[in-house]
Coordinates of C-alpha atoms in Angstrom, one line a residue:
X28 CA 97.8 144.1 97.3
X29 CA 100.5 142.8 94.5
X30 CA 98.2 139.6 93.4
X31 CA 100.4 137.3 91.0
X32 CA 96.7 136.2 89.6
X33 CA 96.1 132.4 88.4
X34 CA 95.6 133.8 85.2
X35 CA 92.5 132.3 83.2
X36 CA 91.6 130.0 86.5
X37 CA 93.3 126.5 86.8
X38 CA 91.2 124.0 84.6
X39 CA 91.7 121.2 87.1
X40 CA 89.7 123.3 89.8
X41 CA 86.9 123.7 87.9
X42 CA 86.8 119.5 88.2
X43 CA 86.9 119.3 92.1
X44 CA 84.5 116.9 93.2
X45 CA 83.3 115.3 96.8
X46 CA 85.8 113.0 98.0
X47 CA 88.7 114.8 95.7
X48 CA 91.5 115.9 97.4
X49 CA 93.1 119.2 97.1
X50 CA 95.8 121.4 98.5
X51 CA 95.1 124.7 99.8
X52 CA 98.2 126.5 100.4
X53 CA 97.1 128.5 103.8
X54 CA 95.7 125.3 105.1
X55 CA 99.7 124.0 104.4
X56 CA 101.2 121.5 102.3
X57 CA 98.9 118.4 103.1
X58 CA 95.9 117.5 100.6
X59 CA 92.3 118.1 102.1
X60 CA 89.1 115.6 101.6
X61 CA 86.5 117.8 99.7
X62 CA 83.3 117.3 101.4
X63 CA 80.9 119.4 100.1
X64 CA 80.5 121.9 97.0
X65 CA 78.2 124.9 96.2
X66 CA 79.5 126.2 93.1
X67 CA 83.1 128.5 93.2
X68 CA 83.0 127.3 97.2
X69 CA 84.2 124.0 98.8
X70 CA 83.9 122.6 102.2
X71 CA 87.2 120.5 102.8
X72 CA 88.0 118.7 106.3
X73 CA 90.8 119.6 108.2
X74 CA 92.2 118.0 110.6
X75 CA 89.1 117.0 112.3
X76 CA 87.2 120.3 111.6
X77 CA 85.3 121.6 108.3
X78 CA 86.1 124.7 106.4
X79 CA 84.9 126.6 103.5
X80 CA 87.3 127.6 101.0
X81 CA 87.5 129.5 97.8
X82 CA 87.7 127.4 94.4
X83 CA 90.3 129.8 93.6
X84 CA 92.5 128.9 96.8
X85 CA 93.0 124.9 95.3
X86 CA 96.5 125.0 94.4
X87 CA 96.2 121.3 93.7
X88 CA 93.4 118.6 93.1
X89 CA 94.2 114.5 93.6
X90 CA 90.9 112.9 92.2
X91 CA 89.8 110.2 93.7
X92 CA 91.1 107.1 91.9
X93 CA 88.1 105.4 90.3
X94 CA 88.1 101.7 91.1
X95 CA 86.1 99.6 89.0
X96 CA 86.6 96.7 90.9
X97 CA 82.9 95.3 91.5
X98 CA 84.6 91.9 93.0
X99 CA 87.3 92.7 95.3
X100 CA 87.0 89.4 97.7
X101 CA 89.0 87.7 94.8
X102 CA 92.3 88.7 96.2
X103 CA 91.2 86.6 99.5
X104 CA 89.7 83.8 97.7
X105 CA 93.4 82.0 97.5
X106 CA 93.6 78.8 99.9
X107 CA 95.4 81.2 102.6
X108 CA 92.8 80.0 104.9
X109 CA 94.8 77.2 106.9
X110 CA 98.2 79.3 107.4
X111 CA 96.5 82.5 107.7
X112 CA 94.3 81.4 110.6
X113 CA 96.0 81.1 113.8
X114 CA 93.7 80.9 117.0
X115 CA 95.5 83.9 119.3
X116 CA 93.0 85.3 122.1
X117 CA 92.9 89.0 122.2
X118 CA 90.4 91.4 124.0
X119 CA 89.4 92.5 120.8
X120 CA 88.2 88.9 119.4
X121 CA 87.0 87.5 123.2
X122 CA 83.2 87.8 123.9
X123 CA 82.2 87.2 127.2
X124 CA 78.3 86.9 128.1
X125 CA 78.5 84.5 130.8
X126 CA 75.8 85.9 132.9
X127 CA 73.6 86.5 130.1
X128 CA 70.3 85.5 129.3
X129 CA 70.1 82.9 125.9
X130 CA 67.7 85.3 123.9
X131 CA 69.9 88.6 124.4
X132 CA 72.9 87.6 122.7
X133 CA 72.3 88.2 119.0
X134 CA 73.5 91.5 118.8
X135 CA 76.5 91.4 121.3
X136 CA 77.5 88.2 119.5
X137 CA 77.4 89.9 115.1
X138 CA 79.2 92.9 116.5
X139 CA 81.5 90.6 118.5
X140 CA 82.4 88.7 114.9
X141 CA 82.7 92.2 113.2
X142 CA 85.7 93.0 115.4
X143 CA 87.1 89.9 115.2
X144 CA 86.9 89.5 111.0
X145 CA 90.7 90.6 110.6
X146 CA 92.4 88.5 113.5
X147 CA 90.1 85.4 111.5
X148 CA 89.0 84.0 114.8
X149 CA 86.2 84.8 117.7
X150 CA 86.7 83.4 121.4
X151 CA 83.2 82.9 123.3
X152 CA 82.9 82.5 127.0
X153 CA 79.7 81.4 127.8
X154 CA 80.7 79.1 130.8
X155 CA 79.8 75.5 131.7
X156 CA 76.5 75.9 133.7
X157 CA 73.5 74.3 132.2
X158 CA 74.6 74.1 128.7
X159 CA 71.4 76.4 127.6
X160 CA 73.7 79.9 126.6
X161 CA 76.5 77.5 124.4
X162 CA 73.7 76.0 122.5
X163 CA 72.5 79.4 121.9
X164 CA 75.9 80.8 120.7
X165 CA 76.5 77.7 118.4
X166 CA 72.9 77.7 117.0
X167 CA 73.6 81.6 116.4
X168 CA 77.0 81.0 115.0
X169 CA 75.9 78.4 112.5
X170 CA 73.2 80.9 110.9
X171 CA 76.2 83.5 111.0
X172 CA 77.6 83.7 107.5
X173 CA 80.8 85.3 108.4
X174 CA 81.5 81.9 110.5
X175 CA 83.9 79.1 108.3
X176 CA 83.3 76.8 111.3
X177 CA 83.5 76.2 115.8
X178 CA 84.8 74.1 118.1
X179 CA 85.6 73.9 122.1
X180 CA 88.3 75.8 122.9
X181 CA 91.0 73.7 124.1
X182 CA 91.0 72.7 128.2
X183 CA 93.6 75.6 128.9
X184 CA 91.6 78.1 127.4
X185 CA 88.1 76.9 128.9
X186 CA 87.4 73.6 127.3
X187 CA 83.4 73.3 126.8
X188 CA 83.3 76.7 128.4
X189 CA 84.5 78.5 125.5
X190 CA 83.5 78.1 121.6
X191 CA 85.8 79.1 119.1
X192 CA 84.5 80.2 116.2
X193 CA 86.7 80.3 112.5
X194 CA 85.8 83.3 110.7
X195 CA 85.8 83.4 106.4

């Protein structure tokens, strides 16, 4: 077995940390997330599975890029808000609970406005009927801090059927 030896160890191995990414040669060329440690032996996932691995084995090591940045929303604070939001109705920001009782939409509805954060808009169909499930959506929407403001849709989209809500 000819071993062309790494010499005195590579210092940079000895730094490997969780969420590091290094390249193992047998794995191939393409840098694996280090999930786990236990001294000279790393766990690293690949391609949907875990494997242990030698410290020895890490050809290379990308640290993980500190970033300091305790107040990222900056960046979105600019007045993009008017041009950036444009009302398009997907199945991925569309909730429809017609059908559903007025007390059972809370949870359907905050996981409804997480899906729709990066479109910037939320379509609910609640339906005409007795007017009891849209005052429940708007009361829940106006406690909802993700929610800029709402509005009927328009009458070819539902009218008073449907709320729109305007996400931050």
């Amino acid at each position: 077995g000819g071993g062309v030896g790494a010499g005195g160890g590579e210092p940079a191995a000895v730094e490997v940390e969780v969420g590091d990414r290094v390249v193992v040669p047998r794995l191939g060329e393409a840098p694996v997330l280090v999930s786990e440690r236990k001294g000279k032996q790393l766990t690293v996932a690949f391609g949907g599975l875990t494997m242990k691995v030698k410290l020895a084995e890490v050809a290379e090591l990308i640290k993980l890029d500190p970033a300091p940045q305790p107040t990222p929303r900056k960046v979105s604070a600019g007045r993009r808000e008017r041009s950036g939001t444009t009302a398009i109705r997907l199945d991925t920001n569309t909730l429809d609970i017609r059908g559903m009782r007025p007390a059972g939409i809370g949870d359907s509805l905050a996981q409804a406005i997480d899906r729709s954060l990066d479109l910037g808009t939320l379509y609910v169909i609640h339906g005409r009927g007795s007017g009891a499930l849209r005052a429940s959506v708007r009361e829940a929407l106006a406690e909802e801090p993700m929610v800029a403001r709402f509005e009927d849709a328009t009458d070819a989209e539902g009218g008073n059927g449907c709320t729109i809500a305007y996400l931050k």
